[in-house]
Coordinates of C-alpha atoms in Angstrom, one line a residue:
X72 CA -41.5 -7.2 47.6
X73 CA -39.1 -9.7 47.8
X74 CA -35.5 -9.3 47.9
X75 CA -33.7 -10.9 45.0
X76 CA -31.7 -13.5 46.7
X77 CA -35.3 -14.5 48.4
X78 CA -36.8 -14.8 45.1
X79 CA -34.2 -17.0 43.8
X80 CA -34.3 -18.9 46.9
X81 CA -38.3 -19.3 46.5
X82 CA -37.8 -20.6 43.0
X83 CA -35.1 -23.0 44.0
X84 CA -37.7 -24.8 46.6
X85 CA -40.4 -24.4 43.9
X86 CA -38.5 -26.8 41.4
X87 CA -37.2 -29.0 44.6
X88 CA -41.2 -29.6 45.4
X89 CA -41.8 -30.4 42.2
X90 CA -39.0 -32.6 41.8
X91 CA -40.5 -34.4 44.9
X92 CA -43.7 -34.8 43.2
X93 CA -42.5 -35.9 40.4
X94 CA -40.4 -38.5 42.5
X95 CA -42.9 -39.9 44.7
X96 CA -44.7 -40.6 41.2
X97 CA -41.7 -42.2 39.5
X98 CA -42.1 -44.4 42.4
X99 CA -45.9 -45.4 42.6
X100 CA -45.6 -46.4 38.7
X101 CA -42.7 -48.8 40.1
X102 CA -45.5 -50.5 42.6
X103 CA -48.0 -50.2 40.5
X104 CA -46.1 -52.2 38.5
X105 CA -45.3 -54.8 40.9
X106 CA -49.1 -55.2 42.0
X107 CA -48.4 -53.4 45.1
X108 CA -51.2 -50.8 44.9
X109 CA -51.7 -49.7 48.4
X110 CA -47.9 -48.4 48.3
X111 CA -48.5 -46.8 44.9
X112 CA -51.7 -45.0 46.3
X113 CA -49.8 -43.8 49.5
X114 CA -46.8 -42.7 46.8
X115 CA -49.6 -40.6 44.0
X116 CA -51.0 -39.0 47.3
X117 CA -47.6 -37.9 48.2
X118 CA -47.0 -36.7 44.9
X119 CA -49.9 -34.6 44.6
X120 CA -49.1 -33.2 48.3
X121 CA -45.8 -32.2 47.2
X122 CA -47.1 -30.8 43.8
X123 CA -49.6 -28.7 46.2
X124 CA -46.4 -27.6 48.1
X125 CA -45.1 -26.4 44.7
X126 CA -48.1 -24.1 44.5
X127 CA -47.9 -22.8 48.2
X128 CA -44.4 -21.4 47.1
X129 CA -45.8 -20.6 43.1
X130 CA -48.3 -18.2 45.0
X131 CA -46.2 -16.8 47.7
X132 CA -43.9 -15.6 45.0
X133 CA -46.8 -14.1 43.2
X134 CA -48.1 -12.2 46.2
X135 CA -45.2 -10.9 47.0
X136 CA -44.6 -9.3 43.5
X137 CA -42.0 -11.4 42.5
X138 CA -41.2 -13.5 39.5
X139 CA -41.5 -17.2 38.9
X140 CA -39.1 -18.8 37.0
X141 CA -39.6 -22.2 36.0
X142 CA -36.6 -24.5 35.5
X143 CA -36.3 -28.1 34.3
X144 CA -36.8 -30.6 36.5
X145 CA -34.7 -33.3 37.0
X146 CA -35.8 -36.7 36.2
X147 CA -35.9 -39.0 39.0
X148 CA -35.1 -43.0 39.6
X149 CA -37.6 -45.3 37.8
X150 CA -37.0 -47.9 40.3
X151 CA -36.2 -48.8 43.5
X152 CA -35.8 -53.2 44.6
X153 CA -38.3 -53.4 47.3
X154 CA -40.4 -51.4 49.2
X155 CA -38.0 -51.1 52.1
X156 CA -35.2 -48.9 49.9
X157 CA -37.8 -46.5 48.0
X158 CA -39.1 -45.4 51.6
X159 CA -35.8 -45.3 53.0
X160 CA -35.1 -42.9 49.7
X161 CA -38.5 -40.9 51.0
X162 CA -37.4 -40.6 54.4
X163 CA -33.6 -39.8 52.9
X164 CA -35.4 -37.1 50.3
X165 CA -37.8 -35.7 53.0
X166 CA -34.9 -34.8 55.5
X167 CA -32.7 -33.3 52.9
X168 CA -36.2 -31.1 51.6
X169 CA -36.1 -30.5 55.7
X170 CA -32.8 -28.9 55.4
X171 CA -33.8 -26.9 52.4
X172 CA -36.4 -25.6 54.1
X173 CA -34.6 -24.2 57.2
X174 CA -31.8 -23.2 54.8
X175 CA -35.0 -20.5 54.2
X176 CA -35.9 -19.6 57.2
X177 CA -31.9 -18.8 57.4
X178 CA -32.3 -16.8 54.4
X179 CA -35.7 -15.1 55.7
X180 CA -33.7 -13.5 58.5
X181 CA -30.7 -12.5 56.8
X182 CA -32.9 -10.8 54.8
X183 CA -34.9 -9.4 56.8
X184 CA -38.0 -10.7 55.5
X185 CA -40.4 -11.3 58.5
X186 CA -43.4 -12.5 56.0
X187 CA -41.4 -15.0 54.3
X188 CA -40.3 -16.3 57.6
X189 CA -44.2 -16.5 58.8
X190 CA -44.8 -18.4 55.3
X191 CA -42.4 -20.7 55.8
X192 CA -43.0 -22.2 59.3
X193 CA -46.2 -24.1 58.0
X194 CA -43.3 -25.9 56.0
X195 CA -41.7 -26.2 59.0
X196 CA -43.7 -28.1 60.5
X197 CA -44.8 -30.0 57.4
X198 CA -41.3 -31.3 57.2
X199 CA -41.6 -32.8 60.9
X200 CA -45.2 -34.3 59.5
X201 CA -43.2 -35.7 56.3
X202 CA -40.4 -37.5 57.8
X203 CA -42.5 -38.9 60.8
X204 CA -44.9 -40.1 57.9
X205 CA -42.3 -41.8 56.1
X206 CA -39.7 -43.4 59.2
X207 CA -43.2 -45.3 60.2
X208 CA -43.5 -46.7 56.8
X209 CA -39.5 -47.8 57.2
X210 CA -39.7 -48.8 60.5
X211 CA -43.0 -51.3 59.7
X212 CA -41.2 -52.7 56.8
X213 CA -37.8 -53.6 58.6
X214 CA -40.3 -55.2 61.0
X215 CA -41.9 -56.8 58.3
X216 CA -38.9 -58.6 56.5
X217 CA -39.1 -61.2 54.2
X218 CA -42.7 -62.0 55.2
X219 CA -45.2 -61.5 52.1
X220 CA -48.2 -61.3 54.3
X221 CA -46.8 -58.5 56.1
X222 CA -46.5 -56.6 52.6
X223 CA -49.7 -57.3 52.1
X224 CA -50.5 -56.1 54.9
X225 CA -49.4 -53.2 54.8
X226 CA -50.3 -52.8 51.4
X227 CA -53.5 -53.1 52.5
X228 CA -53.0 -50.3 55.1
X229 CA -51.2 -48.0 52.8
X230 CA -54.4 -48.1 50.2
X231 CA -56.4 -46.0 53.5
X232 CA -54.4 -43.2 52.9
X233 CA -57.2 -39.9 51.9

């Protein structure tokens, strides 16, 4: 079972994954908006991966005989002024989920909880998959500038994403 400042703990990064999800969505509508929908596919995908996340913790807190406790999700941005800033606000919101995360693994050791630590090093990992993902992204568009045909471009390029 899971000790009762894990549980909390698990929770916590439960509604922080699903406030990432429901981020990365505010921000596709944004593009989708603007005609930009390679970024707003790359953005839906995210938000369904981080809404997947949400159920990797959802579970674990189940199998571990805990409870889940659902708790209102903050609403995010609705818009961001070019592509440049909303992926500098992914890469920004995937470093601080980073911290969250090894915050955890802190927590999994002080408690002595050697399963949850085990659980959470796929998210480790995933975090160094997340940021590298979205510093790319930033670093393409700085390259990019003011040039339209680099957005679409990339646009373009983003649409690929499975």
């Amino acid at each position: 079972m899971l000790s009762k400042k894990m549980e909390e703990a698990l929770n916590k990064q439960l509604n922080a994954e699903l406030f990432s999800s429901y981020l990365y969505l505010a921000m596709a509508a944004c593009f989708e908006a603007r005609n930009l929908p390679g970024i707003a596919h790359w953005l839906e995908v995210q938000a369904k991966e981080e809404y997947g996340h949400a159920m990797k913790f959802y579970g674990y807190i189940n199998d571990r005989r805990g409870r889940v406790t659902l708790a209102a999700i903050a609403a995010p941005p609705a818009e961001w002024p070019t592509p440049l800033a909303a992926f500098e606000a992914v890469l920004a919101h995937e470093q601080k989920v980073t911290g969250l995360i090894h915050g955890l693994v802190e927590l999994a050791a002080q408690e002595k909880d050697p399963a949850a630590g085990v659980f959470l090093q796929w998210f480790v990992s995933e975090q160094v998959e997340e940021e590298k993902s979205a510093d790319a992204i930033v670093a393409q568009l700085k390259m990019i500038g003011d040039s339209p045909h680099g957005l679409i471009m990339l646009d373009r390029a983003l649409a690929q994403r499975g």
